[in-house]
Amino acid sequence: MSALITISLLAILVLYLGLFKAKQALLPVTLIGLLAALGLAVSQWDTFAEPIYSGMMLFDKYAVAFSAITIISTLLIFLLSKDYFERISENVAEYYAVILFALAGIIVMVSFHNLTMLFIGIEIMSVSLYILAGIKKKDFASNEAALKYFLMGAFSTGFLLFGVALLYGATGSFDLEAIRSYIIQNPQQVSPIFYAGILLMIIGLSFKVGAAPFHFWAPDVYEGSPALVTAFMSTVVKTAGFAAFLRLFMVCFSPVQSFWIPIFVTFAALSLLVGNVTAVYQQHFKRMLAYSSISHVGYMLFAMISLNSESDSSVFVYAAAYSVASIIAFAVLIVLQRQVGNDSFDSFNGISKKNPFLAFTLTIAMLSLAGIPLTAGFIGKLMMFSRALAGYHIYLTVFAVLNALVGIFYYFRVIIAMYFRPAERNELVVSPLFKFVLAVSAIATVILGIYPDLITRLI
Amino acid sequence: MESVIQSIQGVPLNHYILFSAIIFTIGVIGVLIRRNAIVIFMSVELMLNAVNLLLTAFSAYRGDASGQVFVFFIMALAAAEVAVGLAIIVMIYRNTNSTDINVLNRLKW
Amino acid sequence: MEIILLLIFLPVVGAAIVGLLGKLELAKTVAFIWSLFSLGLTAYLLSEFDPGAGTQFTVDYPWFLSMGSRFNVGIDGISMILVLLTNGLIPLIILASFNHEYKNPGAFYGLILFMQTGLLLVFTALDAFLFYVGWEAALIPIYFICAIWGGPNRIKVNIKFFIYTVAGSLIMLVGMIYMAQQTADKTYDLQSFYQASLSAGAQSWVFLAFFLAFAIKMPVFPFHTWQPDTYTEAPTTGTMLLSGIMLKMGIYGAIRWLIPVAPLGFAHWGPTVLVLSIIGIVYASIIAFTQKDVKRLVAYSSIGHVGLIAAGIFVWNLNGLQGAMIQMISHGVNVVGMFFILDIIIRRLDTRDTDKMGGIAKSAPTFAIGFLIVLLGTVALPLTNGFIGEFLLLMGVYNYNIYAAAIAGLTIIFGAVYMLRMYQRVMLGDANEATLAFRDINANEKVVLFIICGLVILIGIYPNPILNISEPAAKSLIDLVNGKIGNVSSF
Amino acid sequence: MNLFYLVAFLSIFFSLLVIFSKNPVHSVLYLIVTFFTFTIHYILLNAQFLAIVNFIVYMGAIMVLFLFVLMLLNLNKDTEPMKSNLIKIAGVVAGLCLLVTLVGSLRAVDTSAPIVLKNPGIGLVKNLGKVLFNEFLLPFEVSSILLFSAMVGAVLLAKKDPK
Amino acid sequence: MFTHLVWLIPLLPLIGFLINGLGRNVLPKSAVGFIGSVMVLLSFIVSIGIFTELNDSAVKSVVYPLFDWIQVGDLKISFSFQVDPLSSLMLLIVTGIGFLIHVYSIGYMHHDSGFAKFFAYLNLFVFFMLLLVLGSNYVVMFIGWEGVGLCSYLLIGFWYSNPSYASAAKKAFVMNRIGDLGFLIGIFLIFSMFKSLEFSTVFSQAANLAPNNNIIVLITILLFIGATGKSAQIPLFTWLPDAMAGPTPVSALIHAATMVTAGIYMIARSNILFTLAPFTLNIISIIGIATALLAATIAITQTDIKKVLAYSTVSQLGYMFLGLGVGAYTGAFFHVITHAFFKALLFLGAGSVIHAVSNEQDMRSMGGLRSKLKITYATMLIGTIAISGIPPFAGFFSKDEILAHAYEHNKLLWVLGVVGAMFTAFYMFRMLFLTFSGKFRGTKEQEEHLHESPGSMTFPLIVLAILSIVGGFIGVPEVLHGNHWLARFLEPVFYASSTKVHETAVLDHNTEYVLMAVSVIGAVMAAIIAYVRYSKNGHVPVPDTADRGALANLSYNKYYIDELYDFVIAKPLNLLSGFFYRIVDKTLIDGIVNGFGKVASEASKGLRLLQTGNIGFYIFMMIAGIVALLAYGFLNI
């Protein structure tokens, strides 16, 4: 809770800093604040947490772990933001604040214990993201991304709310515990309204995480938004979305899983297919990452199809692995966009010669995303496959394997371009902060890949 | 007031649900068939109001106030969304002189 | 410090050191010396090794407990052979590459040493997950070696190789996860795998899942099409690593992780696999007849030879298995020698086309002798290493079925045909301008060739020490499987 | 009881007008009417406070904002390029499909008890306030972040950059 | 005492090989020749010692183990040597004739730049041949078996710059390999049947078996296949004539005296197995006589002096197999010995001729050499008489023994054998007269160059000529009042077989005399015809371009068997190779593999079109998804 308060206050403080033109202080203050929030969040580590504020929030290990990973990711992204917003607009402080607001919403999302909080958390995050997607005001792509995201997001919110309403209608409460006990007490005559509510919730949440067939917004919005925002969306936001998704279904709906598991199987398969296959043909790194993020949603959905005590840590590991790797990818993307002005695969040609460090870290990221052993991404995939097989979804797993192969193909395009293709290019300059982010993320990826028990047994 | 209360007594809950669903669907259709971003947005508002009504009906049915409280939050959200959404639309209009969503399809494939 | 940890992780430390040397030419020397350390360590291990004592030097640390995996390694006779092969061949391969000026040698040799650790993990792992990690850890470096330093068509060929291989291993991974969930204690432990009781149907599937990975790696017909292209396009050092050591991963996997893990699956699919292996022998040999690209020719010949090894394994008797063990070493030595020789030729003539060669024996008599000895090893002439393996393998196949042995035995004839044809086209006949100017081998090449030829003959004359290392382990594996299959006579 | 059906009919009628009228300004006006019918519904449901809030916030503030923007952007003509009829029909069909499946999956349409107001007082400010500031205090506070964020964002986006 | 030195016998040539091989660039030619010859000579001396010891000793078979070679489970193959009458005799032949040929080569190869290499190869050959002979089990024998094949390959391709020579070498190796596969599988069968590969164990077990055991029949057929490869029998004989590409001493040593008789040696060694398989013996005799006749008819029209001798060798080998097939193991081996003498002699003589006429091998360009090459002529005459089976020269006794047994077995075989013998006499004398009588038909330079060979070459000729004359007396049959020492000496080896054979009525002496007379007369008549045609009338074969007549053409072109093999085996295999590579591998299998990739990228091209960029469309798709989802719920609640 104190993390949430810290972040909210931090956002306001940042706004004030902006007001007083203390631009130089923005980044340090934000970083320090986030570190403080991180410390406060972690200090709440408690195995026997109880819901607080009339059952609105529950800061259990799950919530703390996901808060921590989202805060850390945000930290890393902020480290990349130096000079980034300055180029877009004068109102840097506001952007910082909006990101922090979004993060506050995310903290709410991962620790909700009441549908009200879920709803408010999601909306804080979404509204902030609508804004962030459109911060390049003169840029058509950014405009388009903002509008698309906004209209479709608002539309999907309608479904989410309808679902909430139906759940309320069936159970008479917004409290997760109450909803769960409703199912357990009426195992035979669960109201059809309740099932319809679940379906509508699935629609709403699937949209937020970008699972097929509700993924259509994702590639366009990811492409159109500024790279840093896309990084935030595809890492922190996705992680939070999944955390909320999983929490809701684990706590509330697990007794009726036979009803919704086939849906997730279908969604997982569709997401894998659409994400991976479409990514193959992409010519631009950013859009490729957008599609690939859809495919990762597919993998993460595996955790939903056989729920047990390991599902949460599976998603956690996967999300963590995916986040760090994506941050590297986006960091490189930002460097490229700034210095080459282009993010097509051709612009990666021969990076290994001019900047081996950049190439090396990006290679680790790509290997991790592709799920190659000794990287965190592999551990994530392994745990997801494990989940699927624990539910005897063998065909789905084999299908996922085939898709993973397709994934390797397009991730390796980057590696191929960097290492095996020659190119006349200028030296790429990587600022120390970027270097720091790249190094930390790469090291984290490898360490988690080599000794996964560091985080797999957290939750 | 009593007569009013009397009059509501007896309307089956499912008629409220049906009614909300219809309004909701009309909102969805509106989103589907219109090109003007503002009108689309208004259709979304229609959907939200359908939900509001449903929540209130449930709330009344169960004699539980929390449903109505939730409506407040939805209204707060609606307000926030309207502010942001209209700002976005205005921003786009400045760039394209249009609020037609079909104009905005550069990002594709 | 457990010695086995040193054995496994020494190369990776070397990889880091060599990698840091970057563009310095010193890197190759350091890498060579480092690989000699490993070799020395292996020699020490060998002196301490007791073939009859089962798995030795075991180390068991908690590692990835949440998935039920431990860092559990150890060496038994079968592993010992492969550790010996790996650590013996890598110094040789590094030495063989000395005549190349690879750009960025630090990275090049660092990758080789990194790969060594992966290979050693594969050959010593007693935990499926660890095995898988090693399996892939060996693949990544070789992919980079081939794709960075390879021929003009390297990108396309290598991505295919990589994806193809990973396809197999991912399916294997699925099989492993499935197996782990079926074990009593939900772990990836090898012994738990052995003790898991699955239905015959489930074992069939597990068998197929594992087999696919191994079949692609070996490669077994019809999963072989990546191989000639990759061998052709890879830098020779990469080809040596691939053919000399890497493909033994598949064979080793079949011995340790396939047949004992899914014995009933093996009982069901074994004959089919055997047929595939034998088809592979004949098929690849026939293709080799008319190949004009020398590297491609040897690539196809390797498919044929490996087909025989696979056949020897899938008949699952002592002769076949022991034949496979010794043939793995022999094939490693021979194929590395063969590619080394081809590399000498290709480097000097700048072509791989046999039509542009001929008469080299005249300009380079010493080289011709070395070539001939390696060639004789390859065609399994008695008193060379190839004979021991092929004799035992064919005998193993014969014990299973005489017709299978007769067809598999065609390799003896076909091997002679294409190898001698190549030798004739390359070394004999009229010389042309290019081959007249052919320099005979230099000191470094002489040393490498001498070592290889020495091994070819030494193993051929006195193979028993090697056979003795693996025999008890092979026996106990066979007993294990036969005990599980039950009615052995049907198989 | 019949009043409900009458008002419901009006709601549906006007909401249809909202989506089918060509002029956006008309749409807004119809929407305001629709919202007014909703206010009546709230009253019928004994949710007096909601009715008032709906009247003030939605009709008063939000819809005016819409209208304001429409006027600002000079969109008060019926020249909006409509989608082709095909798409319209497809949209309507899709919407009806949605309705059918939605209602179908609710399956509650003909098997539920009529609403009986157990606790007629819940809709009063006094009671709602108690719930809001006890149980729902946290969401209430947190929603301030939502509004704050939206506020900042709206300013940020709508403001003309000096550059 | 000498028996314990048996390991020296192969070791010495091996040492010679190593010294000559490693020092080939350093050692002077004289040293090379000396070392090469002396090593074989020393082996010969040891062999003589062993032979005499064995002759005196009561123990007729000694196994001398060296070390365990391959050991897997119950398969134990030791590297060990066996000394018994059969191997001791063979040792004498190999080392003895080997020594003579080494000496001969000093002169013959003197001008060749690969002198040291040549001697190294020769020594290596002797080493492997001795392994073959000495091996106490089938696998050690197989080592030698393949090893000699290798040396044959190396020596045929000695002048490898000539592509056709290199091809001939390859052909020899491959054809041998075909046989070797049969041999190898035979070995496997033997092991699975007897659980051992040691001769002593196998044969003692086999002696207790009943005849016509199916597995034994199969084993013997497979072993025989091995023998056909090594000993150039139908259908694997075509390599031997081509093998004449090698230097002549090689032809003498390997392709006449020693290696090609390995098949006979092997069958003689395994005689008990073959005796148990009459079916196989019939096949052997049929193949033997067929080969003998086929080769003889080809030899008649050949014009290359070495080709004639080569086909003659094939033909004589056919006789030996005939002997084996009719159960005349002793006779067959007897013929091995005598054939070694006179065929080595003939080849060396031919070498001397070729040496004299500046490497010309076509007899059409020779003639009238009698006066210039006196020693060569005399020795070759002796050899020719010997091979023609004219008493009392060596060939007579051995051939007669085989024919007598053939008669006993089947009259037709005898008839064919005699016909073959007549052919033999004819083409051998034809060769002799074409070469030595008449006038010289070569070029002027060649004529001026004509000279008798040096002493190192004529010495072996003389020794061999003597052996060709007297060699037959080791096996004078009882009917000619001899005591057939050879048969008695070899008795321990063939004892088990002889007890198995139901000796039918032994031929009475009169029949035998008649048989002998018929064959001798036939041979003499053939010789006379040859004399009349080629010496008296001075007939010279027509040049290649001229018309020959169908039969002669068929014979001259070796019945087109090479072309047939090429057409039936080589061409289809090459076509198959191309088909497999281009169609099956590249198009089909690789096509499927690449197809996966293509499907993915094509699917990608298609799928991405769904992402139209149009919000309306997106929402429409979402609604479609929602409807589907709700429909699912509707059906499943």
mmCIF file of N, CA and C in Angstrom, chain C residues 160 222 224-225 229 283 286-287 290-291 296 300 318-319 361-362 372 376 379-380 382-383 387 394-395 398 406 412 420 424 428-430 460-461 463-464 471, chain E residues 24 67-69 71-73 75 77 142-143 146 150 153-154 160-161 163 167 170 173-174 177 181 184-185 188-189 191-192 577 580-581 584-586 589-590 594:
data_model
loop_
_atom_site.group_PDB
_atom_site.id
_atom_site.type_symbol
_atom_site.label_atom_id
_atom_site.label_comp_id
_atom_site.label_asym_id
_atom_site.label_seq_id
_atom_site.Cartn_x
_atom_site.Cartn_y
_atom_site.Cartn_z
ATOM 1 N N LYS C 160 18.366 -22.632 -41.343
ATOM 2 C CA LYS C 160 17.605 -23.870 -41.531
ATOM 3 C C LYS C 160 18.128 -24.954 -40.595
ATOM 4 N N PRO C 222 14.916 -39.868 -42.873
ATOM 5 C CA PRO C 222 14.975 -38.769 -43.831
ATOM 6 C C PRO C 222 15.099 -37.389 -43.163
ATOM 7 N N HIS C 224 17.835 -35.734 -42.708
ATOM 8 C CA HIS C 224 19.239 -35.414 -42.884
ATOM 9 C C HIS C 224 19.492 -34.215 -43.787
ATOM 10 N N THR C 225 18.457 -33.670 -44.397
ATOM 11 C CA THR C 225 18.763 -32.760 -45.506
ATOM 12 C C THR C 225 19.463 -31.484 -45.077
ATOM 13 N N ASP C 229 24.222 -29.478 -46.665
ATOM 14 C CA ASP C 229 24.337 -28.035 -46.887
ATOM 15 C C ASP C 229 25.150 -27.382 -45.787
ATOM 16 N N TYR C 283 21.116 -45.237 -49.074
ATOM 17 C CA TYR C 283 20.697 -44.030 -49.775
ATOM 18 C C TYR C 283 21.815 -42.997 -49.830
ATOM 19 N N ILE C 286 24.725 -44.092 -51.966
ATOM 20 C CA ILE C 286 24.485 -43.986 -53.411
ATOM 21 C C ILE C 286 24.574 -42.530 -53.856
ATOM 22 N N ILE C 287 24.040 -41.653 -53.035
ATOM 23 C CA ILE C 287 24.138 -40.239 -53.410
ATOM 24 C C ILE C 287 25.597 -39.808 -53.483
ATOM 25 N N THR C 290 28.006 -39.811 -56.903
ATOM 26 C CA THR C 290 28.165 -38.841 -57.993
ATOM 27 C C THR C 290 28.401 -37.419 -57.508
ATOM 28 N N GLN C 291 28.675 -37.265 -56.226
ATOM 29 C CA GLN C 291 28.921 -35.903 -55.756
ATOM 30 C C GLN C 291 30.257 -35.391 -56.282
ATOM 31 N N ARG C 296 30.588 -32.092 -49.726
ATOM 32 C CA ARG C 296 29.260 -32.680 -49.765
ATOM 33 C C ARG C 296 29.358 -34.200 -49.812
ATOM 34 N N TYR C 300 27.691 -36.694 -47.148
ATOM 35 C CA TYR C 300 26.794 -37.830 -47.390
ATOM 36 C C TYR C 300 27.393 -39.118 -46.856
ATOM 37 N N LEU C 318 24.846 -56.202 -27.380
ATOM 38 C CA LEU C 318 26.145 -55.742 -26.894
ATOM 39 C C LEU C 318 27.099 -55.434 -28.041
ATOM 40 N N ASN C 319 27.076 -56.302 -29.043
ATOM 41 C CA ASN C 319 27.987 -56.054 -30.158
ATOM 42 C C ASN C 319 27.684 -54.708 -30.820
ATOM 43 N N ALA C 361 48.637 -36.164 -55.778
ATOM 44 C CA ALA C 361 49.573 -37.099 -55.142
ATOM 45 C C ALA C 361 50.992 -36.863 -55.643
ATOM 46 N N LYS C 362 51.084 -36.459 -56.873
ATOM 47 C CA LYS C 362 52.410 -36.267 -57.452
ATOM 48 C C LYS C 362 53.123 -35.080 -56.793
ATOM 49 N N LEU C 372 45.472 -41.146 -47.694
ATOM 50 C CA LEU C 372 45.140 -42.543 -47.928
ATOM 51 C C LEU C 372 44.840 -43.257 -46.619
ATOM 52 N N LEU C 376 41.465 -45.021 -45.662
ATOM 53 C CA LEU C 376 41.345 -46.441 -45.342
ATOM 54 C C LEU C 376 40.599 -46.627 -44.033
ATOM 55 N N VAL C 379 36.987 -46.285 -44.926
ATOM 56 C CA VAL C 379 36.374 -47.425 -45.596
ATOM 57 C C VAL C 379 36.544 -48.706 -44.792
ATOM 58 N N ALA C 380 36.983 -48.571 -43.547
ATOM 59 C CA ALA C 380 36.988 -49.695 -42.610
ATOM 60 C C ALA C 380 37.877 -50.835 -43.061
ATOM 61 N N PRO C 382 40.674 -53.462 -42.314
ATOM 62 C CA PRO C 382 41.164 -54.054 -41.065
ATOM 63 C C PRO C 382 42.489 -53.445 -40.641
ATOM 64 N N LEU C 383 42.680 -53.418 -39.356
ATOM 65 C CA LEU C 383 43.828 -52.783 -38.720
ATOM 66 C C LEU C 383 43.749 -51.262 -38.766
ATOM 67 N N PHE C 387 37.473 -50.342 -39.015
ATOM 68 C CA PHE C 387 37.088 -51.751 -39.127
ATOM 69 C C PHE C 387 36.482 -52.281 -37.844
ATOM 70 N N LEU C 394 28.164 -54.333 -37.665
ATOM 71 C CA LEU C 394 27.527 -55.253 -38.594
ATOM 72 C C LEU C 394 27.198 -56.551 -37.892
ATOM 73 N N MET C 395 28.064 -56.951 -36.995
ATOM 74 C CA MET C 395 27.796 -58.171 -36.256
ATOM 75 C C MET C 395 26.543 -57.980 -35.401
ATOM 76 N N TYR C 398 23.727 -58.075 -37.597
ATOM 77 C CA TYR C 398 23.552 -59.458 -38.028
ATOM 78 C C TYR C 398 22.832 -60.268 -36.955
ATOM 79 N N ALA C 406 23.132 -57.781 -44.292
ATOM 80 C CA ALA C 406 23.621 -57.824 -45.672
ATOM 81 C C ALA C 406 23.452 -56.464 -46.338
ATOM 82 N N ILE C 412 30.209 -51.298 -46.863
ATOM 83 C CA ILE C 412 31.596 -51.695 -47.077
ATOM 84 C C ILE C 412 31.977 -51.523 -48.544
ATOM 85 N N LEU C 420 37.140 -44.197 -52.915
ATOM 86 C CA LEU C 420 38.232 -44.378 -53.869
ATOM 87 C C LEU C 420 38.012 -43.522 -55.112
ATOM 88 N N GLN C 424 40.696 -40.996 -56.285
ATOM 89 C CA GLN C 424 41.224 -41.039 -57.648
ATOM 90 C C GLN C 424 41.089 -39.678 -58.329
ATOM 91 N N LEU C 428 44.816 -38.732 -57.809
ATOM 92 C CA LEU C 428 45.474 -39.487 -58.867
ATOM 93 C C LEU C 428 45.172 -38.858 -60.216
ATOM 94 N N GLY C 429 45.585 -39.548 -61.238
ATOM 95 C CA GLY C 429 45.318 -39.065 -62.587
ATOM 96 C C GLY C 429 46.240 -37.922 -62.965
ATOM 97 N N ASP C 430 45.840 -37.221 -64.030
ATOM 98 C CA ASP C 430 46.680 -36.149 -64.539
ATOM 99 C C ASP C 430 46.577 -34.915 -63.665
ATOM 100 N N GLY C 460 42.894 -49.137 -34.489
ATOM 101 C CA GLY C 460 42.641 -50.322 -35.303
ATOM 102 C C GLY C 460 43.397 -51.534 -34.803
ATOM 103 N N ILE C 461 44.587 -51.297 -34.287
ATOM 104 C CA ILE C 461 45.397 -52.438 -33.854
ATOM 105 C C ILE C 461 45.047 -52.857 -32.441
ATOM 106 N N PRO C 463 42.149 -52.010 -30.018
ATOM 107 C CA PRO C 463 40.926 -51.311 -29.580
ATOM 108 C C PRO C 463 40.456 -51.704 -28.192
ATOM 109 N N ASN C 464 41.031 -52.759 -27.646
ATOM 110 C CA ASN C 464 40.459 -53.288 -26.415
ATOM 111 C C ASN C 464 40.363 -52.293 -25.272
ATOM 112 N N GLU C 471 32.278 -51.353 -21.798
ATOM 113 C CA GLU C 471 31.526 -52.609 -21.822
ATOM 114 C C GLU C 471 30.596 -52.810 -20.621
ATOM 115 N N ARG E 24 61.986 -43.433 -47.665
ATOM 116 C CA ARG E 24 61.944 -43.535 -49.124
ATOM 117 C C ARG E 24 62.675 -42.390 -49.807
ATOM 118 N N PHE E 67 48.062 -61.317 -28.943
ATOM 119 C CA PHE E 67 47.330 -60.501 -27.969
ATOM 120 C C PHE E 67 45.839 -60.541 -28.292
ATOM 121 N N ASP E 68 45.028 -60.119 -27.283
ATOM 122 C CA ASP E 68 43.595 -60.062 -27.513
ATOM 123 C C ASP E 68 43.291 -58.831 -28.337
ATOM 124 N N TRP E 69 42.596 -59.033 -29.410
ATOM 125 C CA TRP E 69 42.380 -57.900 -30.304
ATOM 126 C C TRP E 69 41.045 -57.225 -30.029
ATOM 127 N N GLN E 71 37.397 -57.637 -27.993
ATOM 128 C CA GLN E 71 36.745 -58.422 -26.974
ATOM 129 C C GLN E 71 35.462 -57.724 -26.581
ATOM 130 N N VAL E 72 34.363 -58.321 -26.960
ATOM 131 C CA VAL E 72 33.062 -57.742 -26.607
ATOM 132 C C VAL E 72 32.166 -58.887 -26.190
ATOM 133 N N GLY E 73 31.762 -58.878 -24.937
ATOM 134 C CA GLY E 73 30.896 -59.945 -24.454
ATOM 135 C C GLY E 73 31.561 -61.287 -24.685
ATOM 136 N N LEU E 75 32.266 -62.460 -27.524
ATOM 137 C CA LEU E 75 33.061 -62.404 -28.749
ATOM 138 C C LEU E 75 34.504 -62.059 -28.385
ATOM 139 N N ILE E 77 38.186 -62.092 -30.001
ATOM 140 C CA ILE E 77 39.013 -62.322 -31.177
ATOM 141 C C ILE E 77 40.443 -62.037 -30.796
ATOM 142 N N PHE E 142 40.876 -62.400 -42.216
ATOM 143 C CA PHE E 142 40.185 -61.313 -42.920
ATOM 144 C C PHE E 142 41.052 -60.061 -42.977
ATOM 145 N N ILE E 143 41.842 -59.839 -41.917
ATOM 146 C CA ILE E 143 42.754 -58.689 -41.951
ATOM 147 C C ILE E 143 43.681 -58.803 -43.150
ATOM 148 N N GLU E 146 41.834 -58.456 -46.526
ATOM 149 C CA GLU E 146 41.574 -57.091 -46.995
ATOM 150 C C GLU E 146 42.888 -56.348 -47.219
ATOM 151 N N LEU E 150 44.218 -54.181 -50.330
ATOM 152 C CA LEU E 150 44.735 -52.809 -50.305
ATOM 153 C C LEU E 150 46.043 -52.712 -51.090
ATOM 154 N N TYR E 153 45.554 -52.846 -54.592
ATOM 155 C CA TYR E 153 45.088 -51.526 -55.046
ATOM 156 C C TYR E 153 46.262 -50.571 -55.243
ATOM 157 N N LEU E 154 47.120 -50.549 -54.222
ATOM 158 C CA LEU E 154 48.231 -49.600 -54.285
ATOM 159 C C LEU E 154 49.158 -49.917 -55.445
ATOM 160 N N TYR E 160 49.931 -44.003 -60.922
ATOM 161 C CA TYR E 160 48.570 -43.473 -60.801
ATOM 162 C C TYR E 160 48.311 -42.295 -61.712
ATOM 163 N N SER E 161 49.376 -41.741 -62.294
ATOM 164 C CA SER E 161 49.129 -40.582 -63.154
ATOM 165 C C SER E 161 48.280 -40.959 -64.360
ATOM 166 N N PRO E 163 45.145 -42.223 -65.692
ATOM 167 C CA PRO E 163 43.816 -42.387 -65.096
ATOM 168 C C PRO E 163 43.266 -43.797 -65.233
ATOM 169 N N SER E 167 41.924 -46.230 -62.350
ATOM 170 C CA SER E 167 40.595 -46.850 -62.381
ATOM 171 C C SER E 167 40.684 -48.347 -62.174
ATOM 172 N N LYS E 170 41.091 -49.106 -58.592
ATOM 173 C CA LYS E 170 39.843 -48.942 -57.853
ATOM 174 C C LYS E 170 38.916 -50.118 -58.124
ATOM 175 N N PHE E 173 39.890 -53.113 -56.134
ATOM 176 C CA PHE E 173 39.559 -52.994 -54.718
ATOM 177 C C PHE E 173 38.059 -53.202 -54.489
ATOM 178 N N VAL E 174 37.278 -52.548 -55.333
ATOM 179 C CA VAL E 174 35.833 -52.618 -55.131
ATOM 180 C C VAL E 174 35.324 -54.025 -55.361
ATOM 181 N N ARG E 177 36.048 -56.029 -52.583
ATOM 182 C CA ARG E 177 35.197 -55.679 -51.454
ATOM 183 C C ARG E 177 33.836 -56.371 -51.528
ATOM 184 N N LEU E 181 32.389 -58.630 -48.465
ATOM 185 C CA LEU E 181 31.148 -58.527 -47.708
ATOM 186 C C LEU E 181 30.571 -59.909 -47.470
ATOM 187 N N LEU E 184 32.563 -61.551 -44.855
ATOM 188 C CA LEU E 184 32.297 -60.984 -43.533
ATOM 189 C C LEU E 184 31.008 -61.554 -42.950
ATOM 190 N N ILE E 185 29.978 -61.585 -43.770
ATOM 191 C CA ILE E 185 28.717 -62.110 -43.251
ATOM 192 C C ILE E 185 28.863 -63.591 -42.968
ATOM 193 N N PHE E 188 30.182 -63.796 -39.609
ATOM 194 C CA PHE E 188 29.154 -63.619 -38.580
ATOM 195 C C PHE E 188 28.358 -64.912 -38.380
ATOM 196 N N LEU E 189 28.017 -65.539 -39.502
ATOM 197 C CA LEU E 189 27.250 -66.781 -39.407
ATOM 198 C C LEU E 189 28.031 -67.835 -38.663
ATOM 199 N N PHE E 191 30.258 -67.373 -36.464
ATOM 200 C CA PHE E 191 30.310 -67.085 -35.028
ATOM 201 C C PHE E 191 28.987 -67.435 -34.365
ATOM 202 N N SER E 192 27.883 -67.097 -35.031
ATOM 203 C CA SER E 192 26.623 -67.376 -34.355
ATOM 204 C C SER E 192 26.368 -68.869 -34.284
ATOM 205 N N SER E 577 21.960 -42.544 -58.276
ATOM 206 C CA SER E 577 22.596 -41.544 -57.431
ATOM 207 C C SER E 577 22.087 -40.156 -57.770
ATOM 208 N N PHE E 580 18.436 -39.911 -56.688
ATOM 209 C CA PHE E 580 18.315 -39.735 -55.240
ATOM 210 C C PHE E 580 18.695 -38.313 -54.843
ATOM 211 N N TYR E 581 19.783 -37.854 -55.428
ATOM 212 C CA TYR E 581 20.285 -36.546 -54.996
ATOM 213 C C TYR E 581 19.353 -35.433 -55.420
ATOM 214 N N VAL E 584 14.940 -37.049 -55.027
ATOM 215 C CA VAL E 584 14.470 -37.458 -53.704
ATOM 216 C C VAL E 584 14.976 -36.501 -52.635
ATOM 217 N N ASP E 585 16.284 -36.248 -52.670
ATOM 218 C CA ASP E 585 16.864 -35.475 -51.573
ATOM 219 C C ASP E 585 16.522 -34.003 -51.680
ATOM 220 N N LYS E 586 16.891 -33.433 -52.820
ATOM 221 C CA LYS E 586 16.764 -31.977 -52.935
ATOM 222 C C LYS E 586 15.309 -31.562 -53.125
ATOM 223 N N ILE E 589 12.508 -34.550 -50.161
ATOM 224 C CA ILE E 589 12.683 -34.455 -48.700
ATOM 225 C C ILE E 589 12.975 -33.022 -48.301
ATOM 226 N N ASP E 590 13.941 -32.446 -48.981
ATOM 227 C CA ASP E 590 14.280 -31.072 -48.630
ATOM 228 C C ASP E 590 13.132 -30.141 -48.979
ATOM 229 N N ASN E 594 11.726 -27.549 -46.460
ATOM 230 C CA ASN E 594 11.608 -26.130 -46.791
ATOM 231 C C ASN E 594 10.151 -25.707 -46.888
#
